Coordinates of C-alpha atoms in Angstrom, one line a residue:
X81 CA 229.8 168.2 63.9
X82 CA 225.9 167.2 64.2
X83 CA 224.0 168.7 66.7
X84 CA 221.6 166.7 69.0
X85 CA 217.9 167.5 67.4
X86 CA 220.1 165.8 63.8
X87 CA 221.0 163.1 66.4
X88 CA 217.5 162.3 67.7
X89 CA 214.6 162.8 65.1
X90 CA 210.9 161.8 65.9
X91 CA 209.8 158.6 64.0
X92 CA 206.7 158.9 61.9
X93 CA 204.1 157.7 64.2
X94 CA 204.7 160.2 66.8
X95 CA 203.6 163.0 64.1
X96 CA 200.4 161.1 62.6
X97 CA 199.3 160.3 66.2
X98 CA 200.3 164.1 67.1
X99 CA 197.8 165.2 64.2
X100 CA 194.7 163.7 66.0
X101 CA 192.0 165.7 66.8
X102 CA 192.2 167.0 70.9
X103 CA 189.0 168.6 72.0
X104 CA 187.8 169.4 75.6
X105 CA 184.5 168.5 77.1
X106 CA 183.1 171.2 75.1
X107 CA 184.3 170.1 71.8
X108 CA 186.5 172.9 71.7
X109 CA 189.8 172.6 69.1
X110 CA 192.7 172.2 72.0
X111 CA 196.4 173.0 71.1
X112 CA 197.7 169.7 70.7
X113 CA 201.5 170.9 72.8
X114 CA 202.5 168.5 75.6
X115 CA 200.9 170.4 78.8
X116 CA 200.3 167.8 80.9
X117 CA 199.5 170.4 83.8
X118 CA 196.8 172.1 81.4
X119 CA 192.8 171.3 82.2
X120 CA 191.8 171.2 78.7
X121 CA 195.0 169.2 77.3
X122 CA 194.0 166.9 80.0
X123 CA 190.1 166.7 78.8
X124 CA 191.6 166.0 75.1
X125 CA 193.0 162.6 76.6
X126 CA 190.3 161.6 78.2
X127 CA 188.0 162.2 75.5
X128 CA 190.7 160.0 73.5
X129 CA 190.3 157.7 75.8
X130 CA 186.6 157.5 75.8
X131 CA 186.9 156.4 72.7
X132 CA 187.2 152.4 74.3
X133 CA 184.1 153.3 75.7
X134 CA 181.9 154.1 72.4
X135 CA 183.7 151.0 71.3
X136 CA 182.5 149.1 74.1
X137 CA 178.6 150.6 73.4
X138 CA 178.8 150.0 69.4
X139 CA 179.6 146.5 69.9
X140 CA 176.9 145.8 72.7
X141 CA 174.4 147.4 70.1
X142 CA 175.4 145.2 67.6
X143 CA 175.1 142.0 69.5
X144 CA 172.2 143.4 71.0
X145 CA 170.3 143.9 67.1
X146 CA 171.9 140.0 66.5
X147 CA 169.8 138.9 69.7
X148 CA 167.3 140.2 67.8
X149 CA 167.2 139.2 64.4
X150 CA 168.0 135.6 65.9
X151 CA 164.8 135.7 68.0
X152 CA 162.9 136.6 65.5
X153 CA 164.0 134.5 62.7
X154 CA 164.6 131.6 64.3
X155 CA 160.7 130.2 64.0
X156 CA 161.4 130.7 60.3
X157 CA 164.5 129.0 60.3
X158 CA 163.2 126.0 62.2
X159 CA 160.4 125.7 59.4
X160 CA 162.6 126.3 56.3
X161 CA 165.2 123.3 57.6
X162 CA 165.2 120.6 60.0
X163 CA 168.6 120.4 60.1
X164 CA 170.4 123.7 59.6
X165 CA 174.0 124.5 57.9
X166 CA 176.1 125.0 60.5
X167 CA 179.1 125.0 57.8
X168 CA 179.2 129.0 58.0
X169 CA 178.8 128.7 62.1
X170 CA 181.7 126.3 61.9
X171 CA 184.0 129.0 59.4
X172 CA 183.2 132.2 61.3
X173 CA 184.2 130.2 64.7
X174 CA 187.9 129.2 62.7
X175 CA 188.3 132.7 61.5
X176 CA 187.6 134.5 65.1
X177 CA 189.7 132.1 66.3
X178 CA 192.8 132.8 63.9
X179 CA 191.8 136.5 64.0
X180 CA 192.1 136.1 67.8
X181 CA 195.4 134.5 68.1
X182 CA 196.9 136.7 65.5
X183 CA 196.0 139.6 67.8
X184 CA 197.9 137.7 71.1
X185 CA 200.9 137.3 68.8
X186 CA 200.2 141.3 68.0
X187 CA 199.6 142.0 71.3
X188 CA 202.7 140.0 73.1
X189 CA 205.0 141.4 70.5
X190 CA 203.4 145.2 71.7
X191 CA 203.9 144.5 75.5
X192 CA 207.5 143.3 75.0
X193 CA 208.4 146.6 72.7
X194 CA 206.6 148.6 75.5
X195 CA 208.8 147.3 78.3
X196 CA 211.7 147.7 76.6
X197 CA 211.1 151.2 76.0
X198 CA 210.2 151.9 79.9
X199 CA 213.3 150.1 80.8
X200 CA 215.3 152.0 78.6
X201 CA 213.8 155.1 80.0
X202 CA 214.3 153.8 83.3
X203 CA 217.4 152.7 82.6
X204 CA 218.6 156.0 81.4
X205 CA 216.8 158.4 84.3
X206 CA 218.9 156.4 87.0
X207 CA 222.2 157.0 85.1
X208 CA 221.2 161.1 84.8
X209 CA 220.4 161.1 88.6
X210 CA 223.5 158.9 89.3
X211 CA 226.0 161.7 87.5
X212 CA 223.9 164.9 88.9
X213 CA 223.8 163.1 92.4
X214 CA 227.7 163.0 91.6
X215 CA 228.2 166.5 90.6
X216 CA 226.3 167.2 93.6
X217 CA 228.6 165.5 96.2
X218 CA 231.6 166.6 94.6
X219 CA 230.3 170.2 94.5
X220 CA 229.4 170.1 98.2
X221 CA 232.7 168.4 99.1
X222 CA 235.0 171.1 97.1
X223 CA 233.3 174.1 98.9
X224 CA 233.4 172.0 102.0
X225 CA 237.5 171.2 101.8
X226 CA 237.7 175.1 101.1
X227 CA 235.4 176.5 102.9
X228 CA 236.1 174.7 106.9
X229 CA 239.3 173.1 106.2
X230 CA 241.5 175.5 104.2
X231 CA 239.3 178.8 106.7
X232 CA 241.0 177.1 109.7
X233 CA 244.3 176.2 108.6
X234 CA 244.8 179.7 107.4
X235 CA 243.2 181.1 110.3
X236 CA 245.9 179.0 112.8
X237 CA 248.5 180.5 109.8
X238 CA 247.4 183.6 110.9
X239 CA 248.3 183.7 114.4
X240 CA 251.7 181.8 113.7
X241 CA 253.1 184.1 111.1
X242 CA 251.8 187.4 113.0
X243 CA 255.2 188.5 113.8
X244 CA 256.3 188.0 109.7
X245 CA 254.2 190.4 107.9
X246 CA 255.4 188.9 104.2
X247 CA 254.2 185.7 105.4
X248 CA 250.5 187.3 106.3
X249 CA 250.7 188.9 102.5
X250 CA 250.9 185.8 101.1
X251 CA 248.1 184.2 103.9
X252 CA 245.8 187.5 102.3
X253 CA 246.3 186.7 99.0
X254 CA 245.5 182.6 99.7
X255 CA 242.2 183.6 101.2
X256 CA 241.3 186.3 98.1
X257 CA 242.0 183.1 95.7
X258 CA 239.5 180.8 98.6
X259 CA 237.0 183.2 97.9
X260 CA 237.1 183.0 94.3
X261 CA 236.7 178.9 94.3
X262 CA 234.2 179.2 96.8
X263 CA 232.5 182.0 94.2
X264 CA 232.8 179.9 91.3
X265 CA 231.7 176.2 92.9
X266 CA 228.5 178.2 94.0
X267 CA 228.1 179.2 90.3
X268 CA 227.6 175.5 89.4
X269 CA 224.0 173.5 89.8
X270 CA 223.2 172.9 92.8
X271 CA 220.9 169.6 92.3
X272 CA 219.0 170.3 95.5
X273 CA 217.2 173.2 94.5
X274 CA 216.1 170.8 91.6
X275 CA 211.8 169.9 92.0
X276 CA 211.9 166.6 90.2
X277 CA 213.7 163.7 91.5
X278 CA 214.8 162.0 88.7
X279 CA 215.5 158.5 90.6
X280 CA 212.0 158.9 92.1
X281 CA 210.3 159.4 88.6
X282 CA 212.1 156.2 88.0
X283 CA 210.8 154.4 90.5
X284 CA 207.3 155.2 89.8
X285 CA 208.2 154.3 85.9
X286 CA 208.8 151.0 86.7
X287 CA 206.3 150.3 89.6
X288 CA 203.3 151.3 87.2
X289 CA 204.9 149.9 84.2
X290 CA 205.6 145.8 85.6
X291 CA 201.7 145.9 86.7
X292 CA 200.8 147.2 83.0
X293 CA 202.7 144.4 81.8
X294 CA 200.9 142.5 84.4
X295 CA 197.6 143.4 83.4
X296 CA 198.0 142.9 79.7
X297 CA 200.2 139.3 79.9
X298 CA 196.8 138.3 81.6
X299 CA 195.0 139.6 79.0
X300 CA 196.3 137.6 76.2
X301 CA 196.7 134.1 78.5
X302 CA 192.8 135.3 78.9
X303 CA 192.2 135.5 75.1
X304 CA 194.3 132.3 74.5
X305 CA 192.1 130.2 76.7
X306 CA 188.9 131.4 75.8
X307 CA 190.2 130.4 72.2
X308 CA 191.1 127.0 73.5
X309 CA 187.7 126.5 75.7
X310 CA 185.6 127.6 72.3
X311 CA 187.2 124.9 70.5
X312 CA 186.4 122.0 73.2
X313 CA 183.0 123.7 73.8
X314 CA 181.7 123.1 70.2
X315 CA 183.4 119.5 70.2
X316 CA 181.6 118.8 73.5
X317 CA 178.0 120.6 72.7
X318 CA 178.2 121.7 76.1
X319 CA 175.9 124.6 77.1
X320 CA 177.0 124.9 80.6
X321 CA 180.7 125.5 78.7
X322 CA 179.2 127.7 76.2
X323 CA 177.5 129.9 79.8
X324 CA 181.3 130.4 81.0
X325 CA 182.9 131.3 78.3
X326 CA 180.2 133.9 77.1
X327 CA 181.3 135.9 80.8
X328 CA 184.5 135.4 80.0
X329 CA 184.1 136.3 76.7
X330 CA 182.1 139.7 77.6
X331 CA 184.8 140.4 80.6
X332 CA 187.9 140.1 77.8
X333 CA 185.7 142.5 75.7
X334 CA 185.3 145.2 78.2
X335 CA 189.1 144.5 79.1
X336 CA 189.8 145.1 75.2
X337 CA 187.8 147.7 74.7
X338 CA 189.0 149.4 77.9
X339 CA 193.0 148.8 77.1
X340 CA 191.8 150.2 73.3
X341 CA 191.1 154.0 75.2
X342 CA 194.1 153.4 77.4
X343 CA 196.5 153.0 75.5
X344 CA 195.5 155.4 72.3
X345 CA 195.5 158.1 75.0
X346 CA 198.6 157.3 75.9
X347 CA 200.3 157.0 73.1
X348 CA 199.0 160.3 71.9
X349 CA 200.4 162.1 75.0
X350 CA 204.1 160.5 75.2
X351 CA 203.9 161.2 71.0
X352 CA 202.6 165.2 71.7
X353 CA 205.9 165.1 74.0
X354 CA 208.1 163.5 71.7
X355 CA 207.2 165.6 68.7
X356 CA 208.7 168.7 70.8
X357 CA 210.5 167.4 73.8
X358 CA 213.1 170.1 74.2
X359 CA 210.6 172.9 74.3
X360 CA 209.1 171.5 77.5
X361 CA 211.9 170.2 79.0
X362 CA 213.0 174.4 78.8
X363 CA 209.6 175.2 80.6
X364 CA 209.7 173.2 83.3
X365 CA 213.4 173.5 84.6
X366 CA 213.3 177.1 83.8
X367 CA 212.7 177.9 87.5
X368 CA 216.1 176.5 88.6
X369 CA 218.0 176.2 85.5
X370 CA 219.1 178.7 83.1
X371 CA 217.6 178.8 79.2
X372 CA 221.8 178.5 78.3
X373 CA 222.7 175.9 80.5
X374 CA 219.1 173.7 79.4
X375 CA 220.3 174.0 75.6
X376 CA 223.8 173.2 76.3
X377 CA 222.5 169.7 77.6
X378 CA 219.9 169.3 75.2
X379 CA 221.6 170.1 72.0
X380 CA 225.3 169.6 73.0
X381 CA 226.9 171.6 69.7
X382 CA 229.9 172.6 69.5
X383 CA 228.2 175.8 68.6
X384 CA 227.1 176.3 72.3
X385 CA 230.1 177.2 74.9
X386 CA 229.9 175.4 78.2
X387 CA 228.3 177.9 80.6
X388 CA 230.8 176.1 83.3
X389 CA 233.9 176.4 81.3
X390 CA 234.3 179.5 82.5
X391 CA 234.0 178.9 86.5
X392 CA 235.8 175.6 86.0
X393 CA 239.0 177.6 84.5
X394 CA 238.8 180.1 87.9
X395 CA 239.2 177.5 90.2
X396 CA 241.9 175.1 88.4
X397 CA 244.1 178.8 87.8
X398 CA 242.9 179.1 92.0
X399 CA 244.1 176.7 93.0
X400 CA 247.3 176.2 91.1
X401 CA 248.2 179.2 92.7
X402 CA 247.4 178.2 96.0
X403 CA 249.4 175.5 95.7
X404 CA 252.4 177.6 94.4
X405 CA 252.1 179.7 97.4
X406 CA 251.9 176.8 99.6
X407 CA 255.2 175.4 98.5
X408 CA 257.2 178.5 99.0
X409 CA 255.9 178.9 102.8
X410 CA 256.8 175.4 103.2
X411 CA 260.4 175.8 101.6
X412 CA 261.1 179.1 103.2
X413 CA 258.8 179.8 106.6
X414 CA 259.0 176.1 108.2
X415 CA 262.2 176.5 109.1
X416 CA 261.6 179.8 111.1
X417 CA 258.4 178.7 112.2
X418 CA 258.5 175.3 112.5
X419 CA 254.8 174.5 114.0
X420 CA 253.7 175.7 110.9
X421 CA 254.0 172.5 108.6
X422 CA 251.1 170.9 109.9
X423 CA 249.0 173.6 108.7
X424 CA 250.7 173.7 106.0
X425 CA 250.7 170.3 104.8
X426 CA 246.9 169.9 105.8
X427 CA 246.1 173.3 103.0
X428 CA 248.1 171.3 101.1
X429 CA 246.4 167.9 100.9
X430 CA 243.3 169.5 101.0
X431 CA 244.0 171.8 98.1
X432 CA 245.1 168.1 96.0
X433 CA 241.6 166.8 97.0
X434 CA 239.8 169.5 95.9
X435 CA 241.9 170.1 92.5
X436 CA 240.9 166.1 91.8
X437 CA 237.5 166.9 92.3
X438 CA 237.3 170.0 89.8
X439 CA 238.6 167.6 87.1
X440 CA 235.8 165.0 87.7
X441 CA 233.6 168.0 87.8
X442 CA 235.2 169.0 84.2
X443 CA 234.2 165.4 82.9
X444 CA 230.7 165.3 84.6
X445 CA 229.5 168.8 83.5
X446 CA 230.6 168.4 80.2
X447 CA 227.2 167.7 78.1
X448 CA 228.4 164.4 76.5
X449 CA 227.1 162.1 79.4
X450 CA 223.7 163.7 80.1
X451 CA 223.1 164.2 76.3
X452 CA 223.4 160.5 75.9
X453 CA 221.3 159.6 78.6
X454 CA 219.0 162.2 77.2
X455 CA 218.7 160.5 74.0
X456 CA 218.4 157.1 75.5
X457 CA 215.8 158.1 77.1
X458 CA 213.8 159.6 74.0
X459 CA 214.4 156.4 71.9
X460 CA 213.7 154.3 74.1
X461 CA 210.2 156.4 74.7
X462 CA 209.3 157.2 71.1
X463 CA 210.4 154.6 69.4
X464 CA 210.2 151.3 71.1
X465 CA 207.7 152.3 73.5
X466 CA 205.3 154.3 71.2
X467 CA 205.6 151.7 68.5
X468 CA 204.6 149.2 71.2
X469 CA 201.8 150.9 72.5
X470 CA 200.0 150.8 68.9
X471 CA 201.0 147.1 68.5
X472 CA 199.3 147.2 71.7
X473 CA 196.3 149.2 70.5
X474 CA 196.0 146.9 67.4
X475 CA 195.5 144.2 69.6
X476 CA 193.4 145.5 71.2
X477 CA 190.9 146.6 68.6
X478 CA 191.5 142.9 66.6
X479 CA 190.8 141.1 69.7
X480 CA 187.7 143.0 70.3
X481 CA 186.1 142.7 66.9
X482 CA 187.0 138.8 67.1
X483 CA 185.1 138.8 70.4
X484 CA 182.7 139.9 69.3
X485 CA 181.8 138.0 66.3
X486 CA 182.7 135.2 69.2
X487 CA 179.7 136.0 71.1
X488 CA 177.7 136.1 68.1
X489 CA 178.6 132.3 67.4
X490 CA 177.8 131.3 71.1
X491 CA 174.3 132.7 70.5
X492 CA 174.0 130.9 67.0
X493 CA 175.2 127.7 68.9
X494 CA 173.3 128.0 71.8
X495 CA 170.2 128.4 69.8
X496 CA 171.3 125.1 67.8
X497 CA 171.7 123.4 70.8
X498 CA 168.3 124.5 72.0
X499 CA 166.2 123.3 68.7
X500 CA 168.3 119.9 68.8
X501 CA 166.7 119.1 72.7
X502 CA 163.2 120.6 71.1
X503 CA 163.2 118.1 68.6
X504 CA 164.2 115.2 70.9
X505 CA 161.3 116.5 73.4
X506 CA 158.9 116.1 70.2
X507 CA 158.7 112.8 69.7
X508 CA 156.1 110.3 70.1
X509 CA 156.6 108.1 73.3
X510 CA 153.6 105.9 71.6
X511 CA 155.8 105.6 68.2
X512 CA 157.1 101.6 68.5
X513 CA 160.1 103.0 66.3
X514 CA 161.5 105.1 69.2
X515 CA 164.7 103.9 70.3
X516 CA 164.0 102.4 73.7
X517 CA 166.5 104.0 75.5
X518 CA 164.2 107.3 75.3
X519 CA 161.1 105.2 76.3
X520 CA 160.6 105.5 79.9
X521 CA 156.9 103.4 80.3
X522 CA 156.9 100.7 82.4
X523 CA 155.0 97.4 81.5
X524 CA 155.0 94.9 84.2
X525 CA 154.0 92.4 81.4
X526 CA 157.5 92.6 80.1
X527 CA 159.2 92.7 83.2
X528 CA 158.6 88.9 83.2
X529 CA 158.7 87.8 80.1
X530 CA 161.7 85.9 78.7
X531 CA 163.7 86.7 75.8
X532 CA 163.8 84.1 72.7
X533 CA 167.6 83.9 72.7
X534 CA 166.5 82.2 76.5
X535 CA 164.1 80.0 75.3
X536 CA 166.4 78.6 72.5
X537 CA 169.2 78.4 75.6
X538 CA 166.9 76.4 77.5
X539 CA 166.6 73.1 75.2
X540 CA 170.2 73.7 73.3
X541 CA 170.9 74.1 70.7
X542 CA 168.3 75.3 67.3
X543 CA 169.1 72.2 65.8
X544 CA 167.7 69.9 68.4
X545 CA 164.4 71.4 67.8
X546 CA 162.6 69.2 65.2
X547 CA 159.5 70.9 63.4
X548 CA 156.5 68.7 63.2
X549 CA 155.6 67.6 59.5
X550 CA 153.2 69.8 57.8
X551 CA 150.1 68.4 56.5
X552 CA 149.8 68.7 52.9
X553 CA 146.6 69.9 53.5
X554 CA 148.7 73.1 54.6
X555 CA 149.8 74.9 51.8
X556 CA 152.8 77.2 52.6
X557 CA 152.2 79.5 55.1
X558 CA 153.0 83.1 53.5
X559 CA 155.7 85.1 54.9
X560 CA 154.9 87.4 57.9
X561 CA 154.5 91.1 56.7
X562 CA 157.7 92.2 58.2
X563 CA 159.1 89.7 55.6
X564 CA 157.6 91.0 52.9
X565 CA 158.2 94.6 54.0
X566 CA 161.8 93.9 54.2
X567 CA 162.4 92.3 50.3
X568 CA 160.6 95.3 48.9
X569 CA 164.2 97.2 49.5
X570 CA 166.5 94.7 48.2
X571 CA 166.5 91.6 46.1
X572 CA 166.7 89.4 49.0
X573 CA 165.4 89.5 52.7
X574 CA 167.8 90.7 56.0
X575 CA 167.7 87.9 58.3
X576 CA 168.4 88.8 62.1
X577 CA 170.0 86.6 64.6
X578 CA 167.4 87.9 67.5
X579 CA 164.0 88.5 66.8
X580 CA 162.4 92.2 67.9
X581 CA 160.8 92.5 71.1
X582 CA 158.8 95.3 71.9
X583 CA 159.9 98.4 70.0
X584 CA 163.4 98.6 69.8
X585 CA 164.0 99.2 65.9
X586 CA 161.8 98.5 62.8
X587 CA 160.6 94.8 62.0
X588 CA 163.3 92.6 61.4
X589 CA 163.4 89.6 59.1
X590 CA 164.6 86.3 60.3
X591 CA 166.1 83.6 58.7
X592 CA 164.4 80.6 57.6
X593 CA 166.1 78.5 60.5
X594 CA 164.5 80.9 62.9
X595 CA 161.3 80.8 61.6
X596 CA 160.8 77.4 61.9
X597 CA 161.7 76.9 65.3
X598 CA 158.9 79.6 66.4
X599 CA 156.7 77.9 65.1
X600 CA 157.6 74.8 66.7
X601 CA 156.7 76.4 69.6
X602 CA 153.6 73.8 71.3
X603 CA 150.7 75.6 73.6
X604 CA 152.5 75.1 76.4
X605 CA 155.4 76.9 75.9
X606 CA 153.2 79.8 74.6
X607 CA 151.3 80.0 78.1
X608 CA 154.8 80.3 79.1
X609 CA 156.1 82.8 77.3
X610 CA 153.4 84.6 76.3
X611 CA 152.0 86.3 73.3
X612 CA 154.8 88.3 72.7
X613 CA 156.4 86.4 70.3
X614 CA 153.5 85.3 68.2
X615 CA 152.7 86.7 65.0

């Protein structure tokens, strides 16, 4: 039959993450064994985890040096290009963002192995303290039933049968056999001598493992929205946007960066355990458990006897014979003695009780249940939660190179946004191009003066407005210089139903229509109007 170590074998990762380096504070070579009570293993973590933090520093350098080399080129930039290509900008934001929400696919797939490892481990440790709690009680009750119960009757025995001295024989040899269960249930584990609470262990397993699924469930919904508020903050052009999600966007970083360290530490501790987790479960029950009994759990071979088996067959052959001795008092001294079938039947009942609980105890202590709990508990550790914890770590490091290049399009953009407002301060307020929206001057002149659409309003219609007849002294009047501007782009002129007043767009052309009512204008709608429609 297989033994336990062909049943449970340590996956792959647990041995390349075993091989990593563990050095103290000093940079000294540490023995990379589970001893999670040893100083130095302990400074070997931490300098793994640590390594979040050089993370944390190499990627504040870099954005630091881009800072930089933006400041600096950015004068040259402005000269080479009045409008700069913001088609690599626009790339490097898609591929931060995919990179990004790969990673919170990465990562939610990690955190749910995770959990399902703890659980399982959880899961497990609860039924292991259910069945030694149960070996316990039954222990306790056995030498209990024999120890107070069966004492008393065969005390009160005693002082009935003291005028029968084959009755006391028998009574003499009940208590030798007493003695021997009594002997032999002491002989089994007593669980209160144990230093580790298994249940309590379990407890702690789960309280500190639903707020790291906390932490890192945030984390991702974190990463998702600052995904989504990138997207609407280059859509919008927004600065004040592009301010929040730069924190948020440095706090996720340091989060990332931090949850990098944690969680590589981790992993290479629970993977030092499961590389070797026999040898240290040996070392730390070896105080109250024997080396026998700890392999007999741990490997449970057929190879390896039951150290109980032994103890278990004295009481069962005990109490058979206790029983056989019971019946012949009660077929051959109630009669005599009558008073004495109480006694009697009370050793009698309570010898039943006790031969039911050594049976359970048979199926309890044999190493079947345990082991499988045992090796619940190491696949649910090693596999699903180790292989989760990298997932986790992969995250981790994707979602803090994606940030980072993140921050590095916020500055790009920011500076973008800062040149676009620099050229709009630059122009000319004096320029009649300008749109006039941007032209804040007041003219008090203009205030009052009426548009040309009103003055055509105010006597109709364009066609009841009759040009005078041109002397033919006149020769034709040339067309205006707008005119003439406008048919040097095109073969014929634009013509404009409203004529331009005061700097709105270029000089418009009008139609022919148009120009002759203007110049139907007489004096006195001039003084009227103004000057601000004459040519």
């Amino acid at each position: 039959m297989a033994t336990a170590r062909l049943d449970y074998v340590a996956p792959w990762w647990t041995y390349w993450l075993h091989n990593f380096p563990h050095f103290n504070f000093s940079l000294l070579s540490v023995d990379s064994t589970f001893k999670p009570e040893d100083g130095s293993y302990q400074q070997s973590l931490v300098l793994l985890a640590c390594l979040g933090a050089v993370g944390l520093g190499l990627s504040l350098l870099f954005l630091g040096g881009f800072l930089v080399c933006l400041c600096c080129c950015r004068r040259n930039l402005d000269e080479d290009a009045k409008r700069p290509n913001t088609c690599c900008i626009t790339w490097v934001a898609i591929i931060t963002g995919l990179i990004t929400c790969s990673a919170v696919g990465v990562g939610f797939y990690g955190n749910s192995e995770t959990n399902d490892g703890v659980y399982q481990l959880t899961y497990s440790l609860y039924n292991a303290n259910h069945t030694l709690e149960s070996i316990d009680n039954m222990v306790a009750t056995s030498r209990g039933n024999v120890e107070t119960g069966v004492k008393q009757h065969l005390e009160r025995l005693d002082e009935i049968f003291a005028t029968k001295p084959e009755y006391l024989q028998a009574l003499r040899f009940m208590q030798l056999m007493m003695g021997n269960i009594i002997r032999e249930l002491a002989a089994l584990p007593d669980i209160n001598k144990t230093k580790v609470d298994l249940a309590a262990v379990a407890d702690q397993t789960t309280f500190a493992e639903y707020y790291r699924w906390l932490i890192y469930l945030l984390l991702l919904i974190l990463d998702l929205i600052i995904c989504l508020a990138m997207c609407l903050g280059m859509a919008k052009h927004s600065q004040y946007l592009l301010i929040t999600i730069m924190g948020f966007v440095l706090l996720s970083l340091v989060l990332s960066w931090a949850s990098l360290g944690t969680g590589t530490a981790t992993a290479v501790g629970v993977s030092d355990f499961c590389v070797s987790p026999d040898k240290f479960i040996v070392n730390q029950t070896k105080d109250f458990l024997s080396a026998d009994v700890a392999h007999y759990y741990l490997f449970c071979s057929t190879n390896l006897p039951n150290p109980f088996q032994q103890s278990l067959t004295i009481c069962q052959r005990s109490l058979t014979t206790m029983q056989i001795q019971i019946q012949g008092l009660l077929q051959f001294s109630v009669p005599v003695f009558p008073s004495a079938q109480r006694d009697l039947t009370g050793i009698q009942r309570l010898l039943n009780s006790t031969e039911f609980s050594v049976h359970q105890l048979t199926a309890l202590l044999d190493c079947r249940g345990l082991h499988k709990d045992y090796l619940d508990a190491l696949i649910g550790v090693c596999y699903d939660g180790v292989e989760g914890l990298l997932y986790l770590s992969l995250f981790s490091l994707l979602a803090a190179c994606a940030l980072s290049a993140m921050l590095c399009v916020i500055f790009r953009l920011w500076t973008l946004m800062g040149s676009r407002e620099k050229e709009y301060d630059d122009i000319d307020e004096e320029d009649p191009f300008n749109p006039e929206p941007r032209r804040f001057s007041y003219n008090p002149r203009r205030s009052n003066t009426h548009s040309f659409c009103s003055y055509i309003s105010s006597f109709g219609s364009q066609a009841s407005l009759h040009p005078p007849p041109q002397s033919s002294s006149s020769s034709t009047v040339p067309p205006p210089e707008y005119m003439n501007q406008s048919m040097l782009f095109g073969s014929t002129p634009r013509y404009e139903n409203v004529p331009l007043i005061r700097g709105g767009s270029p000089p418009p052309s009008y139609s022919p229509s148009m120009r002759t009512t203007y110049l139907s204008m007489t004096d006195a709608q001039i003084r009227h109007f103004g000057t601000d429609f004459q040519v």
